mmCIF file of C-alpha atoms in Angstrom:
data_model
loop_
_atom_site.group_PDB
_atom_site.id
_atom_site.type_symbol
_atom_site.label_atom_id
_atom_site.label_comp_id
_atom_site.label_asym_id
_atom_site.label_seq_id
_atom_site.Cartn_x
_atom_site.Cartn_y
_atom_site.Cartn_z
ATOM 1 C CA MET A 29 -17.796 -10.500 21.220
ATOM 2 C CA ASN A 30 -16.809 -6.860 20.698
ATOM 3 C CA LYS A 31 -19.438 -5.939 18.071
ATOM 4 C CA THR A 32 -18.395 -2.303 17.862
ATOM 5 C CA LEU A 33 -14.799 -3.171 16.998
ATOM 6 C CA PHE A 34 -15.871 -5.840 14.560
ATOM 7 C CA ILE A 35 -18.297 -3.545 12.726
ATOM 8 C CA GLY A 36 -15.700 -0.758 12.612
ATOM 9 C CA LEU A 37 -13.066 -3.004 11.165
ATOM 10 C CA PHE A 38 -15.549 -4.489 8.681
ATOM 11 C CA ILE A 39 -16.553 -1.114 7.417
ATOM 12 C CA THR A 40 -13.034 0.226 7.131
ATOM 13 C CA ILE A 41 -11.454 -2.804 5.511
ATOM 14 C CA LEU A 42 -14.450 -3.096 3.092
ATOM 15 C CA MET A 43 -14.153 0.522 1.949
ATOM 16 C CA ILE A 44 -10.351 0.323 1.582
ATOM 17 C CA LEU A 45 -10.604 -2.854 -0.501
ATOM 18 C CA ALA A 46 -13.378 -1.341 -2.601
ATOM 19 C CA SER A 47 -11.453 1.834 -3.060
ATOM 20 C CA PHE A 48 -8.322 0.127 -4.432
ATOM 21 C CA LEU A 49 -9.972 -2.774 -6.280
ATOM 22 C CA GLY A 50 -13.239 -1.214 -7.377
ATOM 23 C CA GLN A 51 -11.527 0.423 -10.438
ATOM 24 C CA PHE A 52 -11.261 -2.990 -11.996
ATOM 25 C CA VAL A 53 -15.001 -3.594 -11.986
ATOM 26 C CA ALA A 54 -16.300 -0.009 -12.328
ATOM 27 C CA PRO A 55 -18.420 0.562 -15.442
ATOM 28 C CA HIS A 56 -16.716 3.831 -16.408
ATOM 29 C CA ASP A 57 -13.512 5.709 -15.694
ATOM 30 C CA LEU A 58 -12.572 9.373 -15.555
ATOM 31 C CA SER A 59 -11.793 9.645 -19.194
ATOM 32 C CA GLU A 60 -15.348 8.689 -20.161
ATOM 33 C CA THR A 61 -18.140 11.363 -20.262
ATOM 34 C CA ALA A 62 -21.862 10.893 -20.630
ATOM 35 C CA THR A 63 -23.292 12.421 -23.804
ATOM 36 C CA VAL A 64 -26.216 14.774 -24.268
ATOM 37 C CA ASP A 65 -29.185 12.928 -25.767
ATOM 38 C CA TYR A 66 -32.554 13.855 -27.215
ATOM 39 C CA VAL A 67 -35.300 11.349 -26.575
ATOM 40 C CA VAL A 68 -38.697 11.310 -28.253
ATOM 41 C CA ASP A 69 -41.503 9.386 -26.615
ATOM 42 C CA GLU A 70 -44.422 7.526 -28.211
ATOM 43 C CA ASN A 71 -46.516 10.726 -28.133
ATOM 44 C CA GLY A 72 -43.883 12.618 -30.107
ATOM 45 C CA ASN A 73 -42.796 14.694 -27.165
ATOM 46 C CA GLY A 74 -39.091 15.322 -27.094
ATOM 47 C CA THR A 75 -36.904 15.576 -24.003
ATOM 48 C CA LEU A 76 -33.366 16.788 -23.870
ATOM 49 C CA LEU A 77 -31.182 14.720 -21.568
ATOM 50 C CA ALA A 78 -28.149 16.742 -20.298
ATOM 51 C CA PRO A 79 -25.792 16.327 -17.403
ATOM 52 C CA PRO A 80 -25.723 15.921 -14.521
ATOM 53 C CA PHE A 81 -27.492 12.575 -14.938
ATOM 54 C CA PRO A 82 -29.157 11.008 -11.901
ATOM 55 C CA PRO A 83 -28.218 7.483 -10.686
ATOM 56 C CA SER A 84 -29.275 4.826 -13.203
ATOM 57 C CA ALA A 85 -28.355 1.414 -14.413
ATOM 58 C CA SER A 86 -25.575 2.856 -16.639
ATOM 59 C CA TYR A 87 -24.395 5.290 -13.913
ATOM 60 C CA PRO A 88 -25.128 3.802 -10.520
ATOM 61 C CA PHE A 89 -24.021 6.965 -8.667
ATOM 62 C CA GLY A 90 -25.027 9.385 -11.349
ATOM 63 C CA THR A 91 -22.727 11.956 -13.030
ATOM 64 C CA ASP A 92 -21.617 15.476 -12.196
ATOM 65 C CA LYS A 93 -22.375 18.528 -14.242
ATOM 66 C CA PHE A 94 -19.223 17.844 -16.289
ATOM 67 C CA SER A 95 -20.723 14.416 -17.351
ATOM 68 C CA VAL A 96 -18.067 12.408 -15.291
ATOM 69 C CA ASP A 97 -19.250 9.318 -13.482
ATOM 70 C CA MET A 98 -19.433 9.909 -9.738
ATOM 71 C CA MET A 99 -18.364 6.338 -8.999
ATOM 72 C CA ALA A 100 -15.218 6.867 -11.067
ATOM 73 C CA LYS A 101 -14.475 10.061 -9.191
ATOM 74 C CA LEU A 102 -14.964 8.373 -5.769
ATOM 75 C CA LEU A 103 -12.706 5.576 -6.753
ATOM 76 C CA ALA A 104 -10.008 7.900 -8.066
ATOM 77 C CA GLY A 105 -10.188 10.210 -5.025
ATOM 78 C CA ALA A 106 -10.296 7.359 -2.424
ATOM 79 C CA LYS A 107 -6.596 6.771 -2.594
ATOM 80 C CA PHE A 108 -5.867 10.328 -1.680
ATOM 81 C CA THR A 109 -8.237 10.265 1.294
ATOM 82 C CA ILE A 110 -7.013 6.929 2.598
ATOM 83 C CA ILE A 111 -3.283 7.346 2.033
ATOM 84 C CA ALA A 112 -3.187 10.923 3.360
ATOM 85 C CA SER A 113 -5.174 10.212 6.536
ATOM 86 C CA LEU A 114 -3.253 7.082 7.431
ATOM 87 C CA SER A 115 0.213 8.547 6.714
ATOM 88 C CA ILE A 116 -0.446 11.798 8.619
ATOM 89 C CA ALA A 117 -1.778 9.831 11.672
ATOM 90 C CA ALA A 118 1.226 7.417 11.581
ATOM 91 C CA PHE A 119 3.745 10.257 11.398
ATOM 92 C CA ARG A 120 2.097 12.113 14.200
ATOM 93 C CA ILE A 121 2.030 9.044 16.486
ATOM 94 C CA ILE A 122 5.589 7.908 15.645
ATOM 95 C CA VAL A 123 7.219 11.327 16.097
ATOM 96 C CA GLY A 124 4.889 12.888 18.636
ATOM 97 C CA GLY A 125 4.378 9.795 20.611
ATOM 98 C CA VAL A 126 8.035 8.907 20.905
ATOM 99 C CA LEU A 127 8.993 12.504 21.682
ATOM 100 C CA GLY A 128 6.284 12.749 24.371
ATOM 101 C CA MET A 129 7.278 9.458 25.913
ATOM 102 C CA LEU A 130 10.939 10.521 26.083
ATOM 103 C CA LEU A 131 10.127 13.894 27.606
ATOM 104 C CA GLY A 132 7.729 12.411 30.037
ATOM 105 C CA PHE A 133 10.358 9.994 31.271
ATOM 106 C CA VAL A 134 13.402 12.241 31.527
ATOM 107 C CA GLY A 135 11.533 15.536 32.126
ATOM 108 C CA LYS A 136 10.955 17.322 35.349
ATOM 109 C CA GLY A 137 7.862 18.686 36.912
ATOM 110 C CA LYS A 138 4.396 17.577 37.614
ATOM 111 C CA THR A 139 1.731 16.456 35.141
ATOM 112 C CA THR A 140 -0.976 19.136 35.180
ATOM 113 C CA THR A 141 -0.904 20.777 38.628
ATOM 114 C CA GLY A 142 2.097 23.044 37.956
ATOM 115 C CA LYS A 143 1.612 26.644 36.915
ATOM 116 C CA ARG A 144 4.182 26.552 34.133
ATOM 117 C CA HIS A 145 3.214 25.015 30.736
ATOM 118 C CA PRO A 146 5.427 23.994 27.965
ATOM 119 C CA LEU A 147 5.355 25.881 24.682
ATOM 120 C CA TRP A 148 3.346 23.249 22.809
ATOM 121 C CA SER A 149 0.586 23.557 25.414
ATOM 122 C CA LEU A 150 0.173 27.132 24.244
ATOM 123 C CA LEU A 151 0.306 26.079 20.592
ATOM 124 C CA ASN A 152 -2.557 23.592 21.280
ATOM 125 C CA GLY A 153 -4.788 26.526 21.954
ATOM 126 C CA ILE A 154 -4.477 27.644 18.374
ATOM 127 C CA PRO A 155 -6.854 25.900 15.963
ATOM 128 C CA ILE A 156 -4.858 23.705 13.613
ATOM 129 C CA PHE A 157 -7.295 24.570 10.823
ATOM 130 C CA ILE A 158 -6.272 28.249 10.962
ATOM 131 C CA LEU A 159 -2.533 27.335 10.755
ATOM 132 C CA VAL A 160 -2.977 24.999 7.857
ATOM 133 C CA TRP A 161 -5.324 27.379 5.950
ATOM 134 C CA MET A 162 -2.775 30.208 6.219
ATOM 135 C CA ILE A 163 -0.009 27.918 4.891
ATOM 136 C CA MET A 164 -1.992 26.238 2.068
ATOM 137 C CA ILE A 165 -4.101 29.065 0.644
ATOM 138 C CA GLY A 166 -1.385 30.317 -1.624
ATOM 139 C CA ILE A 167 -0.228 26.740 -2.534
ATOM 140 C CA SER A 168 -3.415 24.671 -3.048
ATOM 141 C CA ILE A 169 -5.542 26.924 -5.229
ATOM 142 C CA GLU A 170 -4.665 26.938 -9.012
ATOM 143 C CA PRO A 171 -1.414 25.010 -8.261
ATOM 144 C CA SER A 172 1.427 24.345 -10.680
ATOM 145 C CA ALA A 173 2.446 21.123 -8.774
ATOM 146 C CA SER A 174 0.825 17.754 -9.372
ATOM 147 C CA PRO A 175 -1.905 16.414 -7.090
ATOM 148 C CA LEU A 176 0.486 13.872 -5.624
ATOM 149 C CA LYS A 177 2.998 16.632 -4.668
ATOM 150 C CA LEU A 178 0.216 18.750 -3.189
ATOM 151 C CA MET A 179 -0.977 15.773 -1.156
ATOM 152 C CA VAL A 180 2.486 15.320 0.216
ATOM 153 C CA ILE A 181 2.740 19.016 1.073
ATOM 154 C CA ILE A 182 -0.494 19.255 2.949
ATOM 155 C CA SER A 183 0.247 15.893 4.698
ATOM 156 C CA VAL A 184 3.579 17.179 5.943
ATOM 157 C CA VAL A 185 1.956 20.448 7.174
ATOM 158 C CA LEU A 186 -0.905 18.577 8.974
ATOM 159 C CA ALA A 187 1.584 16.113 10.480
ATOM 160 C CA LEU A 188 3.928 18.724 11.776
ATOM 161 C CA VAL A 189 1.152 20.896 13.371
ATOM 162 C CA GLY A 190 -0.346 17.926 15.066
ATOM 163 C CA ILE A 191 2.827 16.598 16.752
ATOM 164 C CA PRO A 192 2.601 18.942 19.796
ATOM 165 C CA THR A 193 -0.810 17.603 20.654
ATOM 166 C CA VAL A 194 0.199 13.984 20.426
ATOM 167 C CA ALA A 195 3.446 14.664 22.325
ATOM 168 C CA SER A 196 1.619 16.440 25.066
ATOM 169 C CA THR A 197 -0.876 13.597 25.528
ATOM 170 C CA MET A 198 1.833 10.879 25.657
ATOM 171 C CA LYS A 199 4.024 12.959 27.900
ATOM 172 C CA GLU A 200 1.173 13.161 30.510
ATOM 173 C CA LYS A 201 0.614 9.451 30.321
ATOM 174 C CA THR A 202 4.323 8.698 30.710
ATOM 175 C CA MET A 203 4.839 11.026 33.679
ATOM 176 C CA ILE A 204 2.106 9.094 35.469
ATOM 177 C CA LEU A 205 3.489 5.775 34.496
ATOM 178 C CA ARG A 206 7.023 6.558 35.544
ATOM 179 C CA GLU A 207 5.981 6.858 39.137
ATOM 180 C CA LYS A 208 4.664 3.285 39.219
ATOM 181 C CA GLN A 209 6.428 0.833 41.477
ATOM 182 C CA PHE A 210 7.798 -1.418 38.673
ATOM 183 C CA VAL A 211 9.451 1.550 37.012
ATOM 184 C CA LEU A 212 10.992 2.745 40.225
ATOM 185 C CA SER A 213 12.138 -0.791 40.995
ATOM 186 C CA ALA A 214 13.907 -0.994 37.597
ATOM 187 C CA LYS A 215 15.619 2.203 38.319
ATOM 188 C CA SER A 216 16.786 1.052 41.768
ATOM 189 C CA ILE A 217 18.467 -2.006 40.318
ATOM 190 C CA GLY A 218 20.379 0.146 37.792
ATOM 191 C CA ALA A 219 18.388 -0.426 34.559
ATOM 192 C CA SER A 220 19.333 2.034 31.813
ATOM 193 C CA ARG A 221 16.804 4.575 30.501
ATOM 194 C CA ARG A 222 16.684 2.765 27.185
ATOM 195 C CA SER A 223 15.913 -0.485 28.899
ATOM 196 C CA ILE A 224 13.167 1.045 31.046
ATOM 197 C CA ILE A 225 11.499 2.711 28.083
ATOM 198 C CA ARG A 226 11.797 -0.422 25.867
ATOM 199 C CA LYS A 227 10.838 -3.071 28.448
ATOM 200 C CA HIS A 228 8.494 -1.212 30.930
ATOM 201 C CA LEU A 229 7.067 1.989 29.451
ATOM 202 C CA PHE A 230 6.334 1.173 25.803
ATOM 203 C CA PRO A 231 4.644 -2.225 26.560
ATOM 204 C CA HIS A 232 2.233 -0.395 28.916
ATOM 205 C CA LEU A 233 1.608 2.442 26.446
ATOM 206 C CA LYS A 234 1.196 0.462 23.204
ATOM 207 C CA GLU A 235 -2.535 0.254 23.731
ATOM 208 C CA SER A 236 -2.609 4.063 24.149
ATOM 209 C CA PHE A 237 -0.548 4.470 21.023
ATOM 210 C CA LEU A 238 -2.986 2.369 18.995
ATOM 211 C CA ILE A 239 -6.167 4.059 20.239
ATOM 212 C CA LEU A 240 -4.520 7.466 19.770
ATOM 213 C CA PHE A 241 -3.598 6.454 16.166
ATOM 214 C CA VAL A 242 -7.169 5.711 15.299
ATOM 215 C CA GLN A 243 -8.420 8.800 16.969
ATOM 216 C CA GLU A 244 -5.947 10.895 15.062
ATOM 217 C CA ILE A 245 -7.329 9.499 11.763
ATOM 218 C CA VAL A 246 -10.782 10.706 12.752
ATOM 219 C CA LEU A 247 -9.465 14.133 13.650
ATOM 220 C CA ILE A 248 -7.518 14.384 10.381
ATOM 221 C CA LEU A 249 -10.571 13.509 8.312
ATOM 222 C CA GLY A 250 -12.469 16.172 10.173
ATOM 223 C CA LEU A 251 -9.752 18.682 9.396
ATOM 224 C CA PHE A 252 -9.936 17.730 5.636
ATOM 225 C CA GLY A 253 -13.669 18.570 5.741
ATOM 226 C CA GLN A 254 -13.044 21.917 7.490
ATOM 227 C CA LEU A 255 -10.461 22.851 4.892
ATOM 228 C CA ALA A 256 -12.766 21.797 2.069
ATOM 229 C CA ILE A 257 -15.352 24.284 3.177
ATOM 230 C CA PHE A 258 -12.857 27.032 2.457
ATOM 231 C CA HIS A 259 -11.805 25.424 -0.916
ATOM 232 C CA ILE A 260 -8.597 23.906 0.372
ATOM 233 C CA PHE A 261 -8.767 20.438 -1.177
ATOM 234 C CA VAL A 262 -6.232 17.632 -0.718
ATOM 235 C CA GLY A 263 -4.415 17.357 -4.056
ATOM 236 C CA GLY A 264 -5.177 20.898 -5.174
ATOM 237 C CA THR A 265 -8.043 23.177 -6.212
ATOM 238 C CA ALA A 266 -8.967 24.173 -9.753
ATOM 239 C CA VAL A 267 -11.046 27.328 -10.246
ATOM 240 C CA TYR A 268 -13.403 27.791 -13.218
ATOM 241 C CA TYR A 269 -14.858 31.233 -13.924
ATOM 242 C CA ASN A 270 -18.327 31.439 -15.471
ATOM 243 C CA PRO A 271 -19.437 35.045 -15.276
ATOM 244 C CA PRO A 272 -21.854 36.248 -14.085
ATOM 245 C CA ASP A 273 -22.161 33.058 -12.031
ATOM 246 C CA PRO A 274 -19.820 32.516 -9.019
ATOM 247 C CA PRO A 275 -16.570 30.572 -9.757
ATOM 248 C CA ASP A 276 -16.541 26.868 -9.385
ATOM 249 C CA TYR A 277 -13.957 25.332 -7.063
ATOM 250 C CA VAL A 278 -13.166 21.805 -8.111
ATOM 251 C CA SER A 279 -10.987 19.145 -6.504
ATOM 252 C CA ILE A 280 -8.211 18.158 -8.858
ATOM 253 C CA SER A 281 -7.646 14.849 -7.175
ATOM 254 C CA ASN A 282 -11.274 14.026 -6.510
ATOM 255 C CA GLU A 283 -10.438 13.472 -2.871
ATOM 256 C CA TRP A 284 -13.666 12.739 -0.891
ATOM 257 C CA SER A 285 -13.724 15.825 1.262
ATOM 258 C CA GLY A 286 -13.012 17.893 -1.813
ATOM 259 C CA LEU A 287 -15.986 16.263 -3.650
ATOM 260 C CA VAL A 288 -18.163 17.191 -0.682
ATOM 261 C CA GLY A 289 -16.807 20.709 -0.435
ATOM 262 C CA GLN A 290 -17.195 21.450 -4.165
ATOM 263 C CA ALA A 291 -20.784 20.201 -4.176
ATOM 264 C CA ARG A 292 -22.260 22.203 -1.336
ATOM 265 C CA SER A 293 -24.402 24.125 -3.791
ATOM 266 C CA ASN A 294 -26.157 20.824 -4.679
ATOM 267 C CA LEU A 295 -28.022 20.595 -1.451
ATOM 268 C CA PHE A 296 -31.377 21.346 -3.104
ATOM 269 C CA ILE A 297 -30.790 20.407 -6.784
ATOM 270 C CA TYR A 298 -28.939 17.352 -8.178
ATOM 271 C CA GLN A 299 -28.536 16.163 -4.570
ATOM 272 C CA TRP A 300 -26.719 12.946 -5.503
ATOM 273 C CA VAL A 301 -23.623 15.001 -6.468
ATOM 274 C CA LEU A 302 -23.402 15.970 -2.785
ATOM 275 C CA VAL A 303 -25.057 13.111 -0.926
ATOM 276 C CA ILE A 304 -23.137 10.147 -2.406
ATOM 277 C CA PRO A 305 -19.567 11.387 -1.625
ATOM 278 C CA LEU A 306 -20.771 12.695 1.690
ATOM 279 C CA LEU A 307 -22.160 9.262 2.665
ATOM 280 C CA ALA A 308 -18.964 7.631 1.588
ATOM 281 C CA TYR A 309 -16.932 10.113 3.607
ATOM 282 C CA LEU A 310 -19.096 9.824 6.748
ATOM 283 C CA LEU A 311 -19.030 6.035 6.494
ATOM 284 C CA TYR A 312 -15.186 5.980 6.337
ATOM 285 C CA ILE A 313 -15.084 8.237 9.420
ATOM 286 C CA LEU A 314 -17.699 6.142 11.252
ATOM 287 C CA GLY A 315 -15.668 2.999 10.649
ATOM 288 C CA PHE A 316 -12.557 4.423 12.396
ATOM 289 C CA HIS A 317 -14.729 5.917 15.158
ATOM 290 C CA MET A 318 -16.221 2.559 15.836
ATOM 291 C CA ILE A 319 -12.738 1.019 15.879
ATOM 292 C CA SER A 320 -11.681 3.587 18.534
ATOM 293 C CA ILE A 321 -14.623 2.891 20.749
ATOM 294 C CA GLY A 322 -14.181 -0.879 20.271
ATOM 295 C CA LEU A 323 -10.511 -0.689 21.234
ATOM 296 C CA GLU A 324 -11.308 1.315 24.379
ATOM 297 C CA LYS A 325 -13.862 -1.283 25.374
ATOM 298 C CA LEU A 326 -11.519 -4.125 24.658
ATOM 299 C CA TYR A 327 -8.615 -2.770 26.740
ATOM 300 C CA LYS A 328 -10.899 -1.562 29.450
ATOM 301 C CA LYS A 329 -12.247 -5.074 29.872
ATOM 302 C CA ARG A 330 -8.872 -6.721 29.509
ATOM 303 C CA PHE A 331 -7.179 -4.646 32.167
ATOM 304 C CA SER A 332 -10.091 -4.175 34.562
ATOM 305 C CA LYS A 333 -9.639 -5.471 38.032
ATOM 306 C CA PHE A 334 -12.227 -7.392 40.070
ATOM 307 C CA SER A 335 -12.551 -7.743 43.806
ATOM 308 C CA HIS A 336 -12.266 -11.200 45.242
ATOM 309 C CA PHE A 337 -13.689 -12.265 48.572
#
């Protein structure tokens, strides 16, 4: 039994179901705010209770400093995290994977031993984070567009800048595969390029497509976190000025990496505002990472060859 794959799938499916169905059982929603209260104990000592409130029976995950339930924020932002990461990875694999497979089959040259490198190999040397930050810095902060439109914009940008990496990877794999005997035999009997790609190349690359898809999700989630450090949140960034204090950068969509990025100042005070979304985010990444490792183990075992005496 592939325990790694099973645990990864269990974590991922459970979090996705909880994210989309949890709103129906959550005790509060985003429109509700906790109220300031003044409590007097039996000795006559009064205590002012003001947000952020720590986790309790009424607020299992606590509240932020704006009195909003952290569970409600996580459930609202989960859709942006999940949909954006899956859609970006799918677009990269479909476009970049197919493009790389075609170029690897019909292209000329050697795999990695040649001195000349394609343009996208040079682009792969530029950190994607820098490219996306330069594009989104003037769009994401204090936006006029809706969170949904901003999610689409950053998803398109991240998908496009990631295509060269996926295409380069699949091209290398295809160039190795096209030299195999079964592909050469298909060519020798007059099979068309379309037939060879559909019947010979893709069936042998579909496992690579699947593993690469899961790995791209992990990379994209990491990029979300890097962008959040510099206040580029999926769905847009609102800025609240409170002089003489530094401005507050707040995720408009409550996307998980944005909740983590905006709560970095809570490392030593009101830690639940940072720790709870951080744990949810890391658990989501861990689920896909374990799926990736499990798939590699599965296919390695399935296609391994044993000597017979």
